[in-house]
mmCIF file of C-alpha atoms in Angstrom:
data_model
loop_
_atom_site.group_PDB
_atom_site.id
_atom_site.type_symbol
_atom_site.label_atom_id
_atom_site.label_comp_id
_atom_site.label_asym_id
_atom_site.label_seq_id
_atom_site.Cartn_x
_atom_site.Cartn_y
_atom_site.Cartn_z
ATOM 1 C CA MET A 12 -75.475 16.150 -24.890
ATOM 2 C CA ARG A 13 -72.425 15.455 -27.039
ATOM 3 C CA ILE A 14 -72.852 16.796 -30.557
ATOM 4 C CA VAL A 15 -70.422 16.116 -33.334
ATOM 5 C CA ILE A 16 -70.434 18.835 -36.121
ATOM 6 C CA ALA A 17 -68.931 18.162 -39.524
ATOM 7 C CA GLY A 18 -67.611 21.401 -41.038
ATOM 8 C CA GLY A 19 -66.718 22.475 -37.506
ATOM 9 C CA HIS A 20 -65.001 25.687 -38.462
ATOM 10 C CA GLY A 21 -67.802 27.050 -40.776
ATOM 11 C CA LYS A 22 -69.698 30.049 -39.757
ATOM 12 C CA ILE A 23 -72.956 28.194 -38.913
ATOM 13 C CA ALA A 24 -70.995 25.517 -37.045
ATOM 14 C CA MET A 25 -69.045 28.084 -34.992
ATOM 15 C CA HIS A 26 -72.342 29.763 -33.861
ATOM 16 C CA LEU A 27 -73.749 26.366 -33.184
ATOM 17 C CA SER A 28 -70.809 25.312 -31.092
ATOM 18 C CA ARG A 29 -70.807 28.443 -29.118
ATOM 19 C CA MET A 30 -74.420 28.128 -28.272
ATOM 20 C CA LEU A 31 -74.090 24.453 -27.277
ATOM 21 C CA ALA A 32 -71.067 25.094 -25.126
ATOM 22 C CA ALA A 33 -72.852 28.087 -23.433
ATOM 23 C CA ARG A 34 -75.608 25.898 -22.247
ATOM 24 C CA GLY A 35 -73.305 23.098 -21.090
ATOM 25 C CA ASP A 36 -73.408 20.714 -23.910
ATOM 26 C CA THR A 37 -70.271 19.332 -25.553
ATOM 27 C CA ALA A 38 -69.730 20.446 -29.080
ATOM 28 C CA VAL A 39 -67.135 18.465 -31.101
ATOM 29 C CA GLY A 40 -66.171 20.124 -34.306
ATOM 30 C CA LEU A 41 -64.614 18.123 -37.163
ATOM 31 C CA VAL A 42 -61.942 20.226 -38.934
ATOM 32 C CA ARG A 43 -59.519 19.627 -41.733
ATOM 33 C CA ASN A 44 -56.994 22.351 -40.699
ATOM 34 C CA PRO A 45 -55.088 21.918 -37.420
ATOM 35 C CA ASP A 46 -54.801 25.605 -37.160
ATOM 36 C CA HIS A 47 -58.598 25.853 -36.567
ATOM 37 C CA VAL A 48 -58.391 23.742 -33.314
ATOM 38 C CA SER A 49 -57.635 26.880 -31.235
ATOM 39 C CA ASP A 50 -60.614 28.719 -32.724
ATOM 40 C CA LEU A 51 -63.045 26.110 -31.480
ATOM 41 C CA ALA A 52 -61.327 25.973 -28.138
ATOM 42 C CA ALA A 53 -61.817 29.780 -27.788
ATOM 43 C CA ILE A 54 -65.553 29.347 -27.944
ATOM 44 C CA GLY A 55 -65.639 26.394 -25.557
ATOM 45 C CA ALA A 56 -65.773 23.470 -28.103
ATOM 46 C CA GLU A 57 -63.626 20.620 -28.755
ATOM 47 C CA ALA A 58 -61.983 19.796 -32.076
ATOM 48 C CA VAL A 59 -61.001 16.724 -33.922
ATOM 49 C CA VAL A 60 -58.755 16.873 -36.994
ATOM 50 C CA LEU A 61 -60.340 14.794 -39.620
ATOM 51 C CA ASP A 62 -60.740 15.249 -43.398
ATOM 52 C CA LEU A 63 -64.033 13.773 -44.520
ATOM 53 C CA GLU A 64 -62.843 13.452 -48.076
ATOM 54 C CA HIS A 65 -60.025 11.189 -47.134
ATOM 55 C CA SER A 66 -61.632 9.113 -44.187
ATOM 56 C CA THR A 67 -63.460 5.871 -43.875
ATOM 57 C CA PRO A 68 -66.831 5.408 -42.099
ATOM 58 C CA SER A 69 -65.043 3.470 -39.417
ATOM 59 C CA GLU A 70 -62.613 6.269 -38.785
ATOM 60 C CA VAL A 71 -65.506 8.754 -38.421
ATOM 61 C CA ALA A 72 -67.545 6.327 -36.391
ATOM 62 C CA ALA A 73 -64.715 6.186 -33.804
ATOM 63 C CA VAL A 74 -65.082 9.944 -33.337
ATOM 64 C CA LEU A 75 -68.789 9.607 -32.921
ATOM 65 C CA ASP A 76 -68.503 7.171 -30.087
ATOM 66 C CA GLY A 77 -70.727 8.333 -27.150
ATOM 67 C CA ALA A 78 -72.336 11.102 -29.262
ATOM 68 C CA ASP A 79 -76.074 11.947 -28.849
ATOM 69 C CA ALA A 80 -76.379 13.622 -32.364
ATOM 70 C CA VAL A 81 -74.392 14.624 -35.555
ATOM 71 C CA VAL A 82 -74.846 17.727 -37.566
ATOM 72 C CA PHE A 83 -73.623 18.057 -41.153
ATOM 73 C CA ALA A 84 -72.675 21.655 -41.787
ATOM 74 C CA ALA A 85 -69.727 21.118 -44.080
ATOM 75 C CA GLY A 86 -69.364 22.462 -47.582
ATOM 76 C CA ALA A 87 -66.762 22.746 -50.270
ATOM 77 C CA GLY A 88 -67.109 26.450 -50.039
ATOM 78 C CA PRO A 89 -66.759 29.460 -52.511
ATOM 79 C CA GLY A 90 -64.122 28.855 -55.272
ATOM 80 C CA SER A 91 -64.593 25.156 -55.386
ATOM 81 C CA GLY A 92 -65.714 23.346 -58.582
ATOM 82 C CA PRO A 93 -68.402 20.803 -59.279
ATOM 83 C CA ALA A 94 -66.097 17.828 -58.332
ATOM 84 C CA ARG A 95 -65.587 19.074 -54.837
ATOM 85 C CA LYS A 96 -69.243 20.037 -54.411
ATOM 86 C CA ASP A 97 -69.877 16.308 -54.917
ATOM 87 C CA THR A 98 -67.250 14.894 -52.757
ATOM 88 C CA VAL A 99 -67.934 17.358 -49.849
ATOM 89 C CA ASP A 100 -71.642 18.416 -49.949
ATOM 90 C CA ARG A 101 -72.867 14.973 -50.953
ATOM 91 C CA GLY A 102 -70.095 12.515 -50.218
ATOM 92 C CA GLY A 103 -69.306 13.944 -46.818
ATOM 93 C CA ALA A 104 -72.922 13.929 -45.853
ATOM 94 C CA VAL A 105 -73.267 10.261 -46.862
ATOM 95 C CA LEU A 106 -69.958 9.287 -45.090
ATOM 96 C CA LEU A 107 -71.317 10.862 -41.820
ATOM 97 C CA ALA A 108 -74.589 8.940 -42.221
ATOM 98 C CA ASP A 109 -72.555 5.756 -42.674
ATOM 99 C CA ALA A 110 -70.578 6.472 -39.568
ATOM 100 C CA ALA A 111 -73.617 7.461 -37.564
ATOM 101 C CA GLU A 112 -75.253 4.101 -38.374
ATOM 102 C CA GLN A 113 -71.978 2.236 -37.360
ATOM 103 C CA ALA A 114 -71.759 4.265 -34.135
ATOM 104 C CA GLN A 115 -75.430 3.907 -33.464
ATOM 105 C CA VAL A 116 -75.993 7.604 -33.296
ATOM 106 C CA ARG A 117 -79.619 8.102 -34.469
ATOM 107 C CA ARG A 118 -80.128 11.897 -34.438
ATOM 108 C CA TYR A 119 -78.683 13.467 -37.714
ATOM 109 C CA LEU A 120 -79.236 17.012 -38.749
ATOM 110 C CA LEU A 121 -78.362 18.040 -42.260
ATOM 111 C CA VAL A 122 -77.837 21.662 -43.330
ATOM 112 C CA SER A 123 -78.980 21.763 -46.982
ATOM 113 C CA SER A 124 -80.096 24.713 -49.025
ATOM 114 C CA MET A 125 -83.356 26.190 -50.378
ATOM 115 C CA GLY A 126 -83.456 25.247 -54.070
ATOM 116 C CA ALA A 127 -82.020 21.810 -53.533
ATOM 117 C CA ASP A 128 -85.048 20.330 -55.128
ATOM 118 C CA GLN A 129 -84.861 22.705 -58.088
ATOM 119 C CA ALA A 130 -81.323 22.270 -59.242
ATOM 120 C CA ASP A 131 -82.332 21.640 -62.746
ATOM 121 C CA GLN A 132 -83.674 25.253 -63.036
ATOM 122 C CA VAL A 133 -80.285 26.850 -62.341
ATOM 123 C CA GLU A 134 -78.161 27.953 -65.288
ATOM 124 C CA ASP A 135 -74.837 28.648 -63.379
ATOM 125 C CA GLU A 136 -72.915 25.340 -63.538
ATOM 126 C CA THR A 137 -71.084 25.655 -60.211
ATOM 127 C CA PHE A 138 -74.199 26.618 -58.336
ATOM 128 C CA ARG A 139 -76.225 23.954 -59.999
ATOM 129 C CA ALA A 140 -73.604 21.409 -59.025
ATOM 130 C CA TYR A 141 -73.911 22.566 -55.426
ATOM 131 C CA LEU A 142 -77.647 22.199 -55.382
ATOM 132 C CA GLU A 143 -77.412 18.783 -56.976
ATOM 133 C CA ALA A 144 -74.963 17.670 -54.326
ATOM 134 C CA LYS A 145 -77.303 18.930 -51.625
ATOM 135 C CA GLN A 146 -80.295 17.251 -53.288
ATOM 136 C CA ALA A 147 -78.346 13.954 -53.523
ATOM 137 C CA ALA A 148 -77.417 14.176 -49.883
ATOM 138 C CA GLU A 149 -81.073 14.712 -48.918
ATOM 139 C CA VAL A 150 -82.295 11.778 -51.048
ATOM 140 C CA GLU A 151 -79.670 9.453 -49.534
ATOM 141 C CA LEU A 152 -80.379 10.572 -45.988
ATOM 142 C CA ARG A 153 -84.120 9.870 -46.337
ATOM 143 C CA THR A 154 -83.280 6.199 -47.019
ATOM 144 C CA ARG A 155 -81.430 5.802 -43.833
ATOM 145 C CA ASP A 156 -82.767 4.380 -40.534
ATOM 146 C CA LEU A 157 -81.832 7.516 -38.573
ATOM 147 C CA ASP A 158 -83.784 10.161 -36.914
ATOM 148 C CA TRP A 159 -82.914 12.731 -39.540
ATOM 149 C CA THR A 160 -84.089 16.334 -39.978
ATOM 150 C CA ILE A 161 -83.160 18.343 -43.148
ATOM 151 C CA LEU A 162 -82.921 22.181 -42.782
ATOM 152 C CA ARG A 163 -82.812 24.275 -45.868
ATOM 153 C CA PRO A 164 -81.850 27.903 -45.143
ATOM 154 C CA GLY A 165 -82.565 30.823 -47.451
ATOM 155 C CA GLY A 166 -79.788 33.196 -48.440
ATOM 156 C CA LEU A 167 -77.242 33.228 -45.617
ATOM 157 C CA THR A 168 -76.016 36.615 -44.012
ATOM 158 C CA ASP A 169 -73.633 37.472 -41.249
ATOM 159 C CA ASP A 170 -76.094 39.735 -39.588
ATOM 160 C CA ALA A 171 -76.905 39.317 -35.821
ATOM 161 C CA GLY A 172 -79.569 36.744 -35.151
ATOM 162 C CA THR A 173 -83.017 37.957 -34.241
ATOM 163 C CA GLY A 174 -84.478 34.839 -32.617
ATOM 164 C CA HIS A 175 -87.335 35.065 -35.068
ATOM 165 C CA VAL A 176 -87.866 32.978 -38.198
ATOM 166 C CA THR A 177 -90.326 31.522 -40.759
ATOM 167 C CA LEU A 178 -89.895 27.707 -40.516
ATOM 168 C CA GLU A 179 -92.063 25.524 -42.702
ATOM 169 C CA ALA A 180 -91.881 22.860 -45.362
ATOM 170 C CA SER A 181 -91.923 25.575 -48.053
ATOM 171 C CA VAL A 182 -91.410 29.242 -47.639
ATOM 172 C CA PRO A 183 -90.734 32.193 -50.009
ATOM 173 C CA ARG A 184 -87.020 32.610 -50.621
ATOM 174 C CA GLU A 185 -85.626 35.332 -48.382
ATOM 175 C CA GLN A 186 -82.507 35.770 -46.359
ATOM 176 C CA VAL A 187 -81.583 34.503 -42.790
ATOM 177 C CA PRO A 188 -78.680 35.199 -40.487
ATOM 178 C CA ARG A 189 -76.432 32.283 -39.994
ATOM 179 C CA GLU A 190 -76.758 32.848 -36.182
ATOM 180 C CA ASP A 191 -80.501 32.128 -36.454
ATOM 181 C CA VAL A 192 -79.927 29.005 -38.478
ATOM 182 C CA ALA A 193 -77.626 27.739 -35.718
ATOM 183 C CA ALA A 194 -80.257 28.560 -33.103
ATOM 184 C CA VAL A 195 -82.795 26.461 -35.165
ATOM 185 C CA LEU A 196 -80.416 23.626 -35.136
ATOM 186 C CA VAL A 197 -79.967 23.714 -31.347
ATOM 187 C CA GLY A 198 -83.747 23.831 -30.988
ATOM 188 C CA MET A 199 -84.064 20.797 -33.286
ATOM 189 C CA LEU A 200 -81.878 18.816 -30.952
ATOM 190 C CA ASP A 201 -84.350 19.474 -28.256
ATOM 191 C CA GLU A 202 -87.429 18.820 -30.466
ATOM 192 C CA PRO A 203 -87.594 15.220 -31.500
ATOM 193 C CA SER A 204 -90.905 15.835 -33.250
ATOM 194 C CA THR A 205 -88.936 17.408 -36.040
ATOM 195 C CA ALA A 206 -87.366 14.054 -36.985
ATOM 196 C CA GLY A 207 -88.308 12.997 -40.374
ATOM 197 C CA LEU A 208 -88.976 16.522 -41.645
ATOM 198 C CA THR A 209 -87.610 18.748 -44.365
ATOM 199 C CA LEU A 210 -87.966 22.351 -43.439
ATOM 200 C CA GLU A 211 -87.091 25.665 -45.033
ATOM 201 C CA VAL A 212 -86.049 28.688 -42.843
ATOM 202 C CA VAL A 213 -85.800 32.383 -43.430
ATOM 203 C CA SER A 214 -86.123 35.446 -41.269
ATOM 204 C CA GLY A 215 -89.645 35.933 -40.116
ATOM 205 C CA ASP A 216 -91.938 36.777 -37.186
ATOM 206 C CA ASP A 217 -92.096 33.468 -35.287
ATOM 207 C CA LEU A 218 -90.048 32.823 -32.170
ATOM 208 C CA ILE A 219 -87.751 29.930 -32.872
ATOM 209 C CA ASP A 220 -89.027 27.740 -30.156
ATOM 210 C CA ALA A 221 -92.700 28.273 -31.240
ATOM 211 C CA ALA A 222 -91.769 27.689 -34.931
ATOM 212 C CA LEU A 223 -90.176 24.444 -34.071
ATOM 213 C CA GLN A 224 -93.081 23.245 -32.043
ATOM 214 C CA ALA A 225 -95.489 24.190 -34.766
ATOM 215 C CA ALA A 226 -93.220 22.397 -37.338
ATOM 216 C CA GLY A 227 -93.254 19.355 -35.249
ATOM 217 C CA ARG A 228 -97.034 19.301 -35.118
ATOM 218 C CA GLY A 229 -97.292 19.958 -38.874
ATOM 219 C CA GLU A 230 -98.751 23.368 -38.443
ATOM 220 C CA PRO A 231 -97.917 26.890 -39.653
ATOM 221 C CA GLY A 232 -95.743 28.878 -37.245
ATOM 222 C CA ASP A 233 -97.090 30.912 -34.389
ATOM 223 C CA GLY A 234 -94.666 33.338 -32.740
ATOM 224 C CA SER A 235 -96.639 34.202 -29.732
ATOM 225 C CA ALA A 236 -95.367 33.581 -26.203
ATOM 226 C CA GLU A 237 -98.547 31.684 -25.592
ATOM 227 C CA ALA A 238 -97.653 29.268 -28.365
ATOM 228 C CA VAL A 239 -94.313 28.542 -26.725
ATOM 229 C CA ALA A 240 -96.005 27.895 -23.308
ATOM 230 C CA GLU A 241 -98.697 25.783 -24.694
ATOM 231 C CA GLY A 242 -96.258 23.738 -26.824
#
């Protein structure tokens, strides 16, 4: 598969590209900074220098030509204000959806955030703006004729992945390693039954493959080896 990843130099995206490249897929990271191209090359991924805040849907669609799926893993990042939360976390996701439709790339994975549906309960202005941008991106994506899946991770850590998660429509807020989030994204690319779902993910007891299969069936997770085999 050829997978184009917006926010290609982010931590989740780097894990994702490394995993895809290791299994023989082509990972293409969209990056703003030319200095980041070598970092992606070092893990076996390709890089395209493209700034989503200053690009048109047609320019992005040209990069998506021949892709099997797109992943939006971009974010304005720490230190950015409400304006950039909107232009990157919402605007970038919408732009990628526009481009995917133009390029006829149907599979779209959106990395959102737990709490995106509860932004009005957050007092901190910057964090509230971040969640509002994620919520707006989700709302917009659900209107598109795309095979979308929305993934809402809990609190992100840089711990090593465990290969075990809790993945359901709603889960208690806990933490999850970025490496496990990336592994879930890889699994979603292989699990078309997750299209049209909004799922939350935190660390847990379920094997990732089993959790994805259960989510696709609309069932609670089951981390047993038998669940994977039977799926």
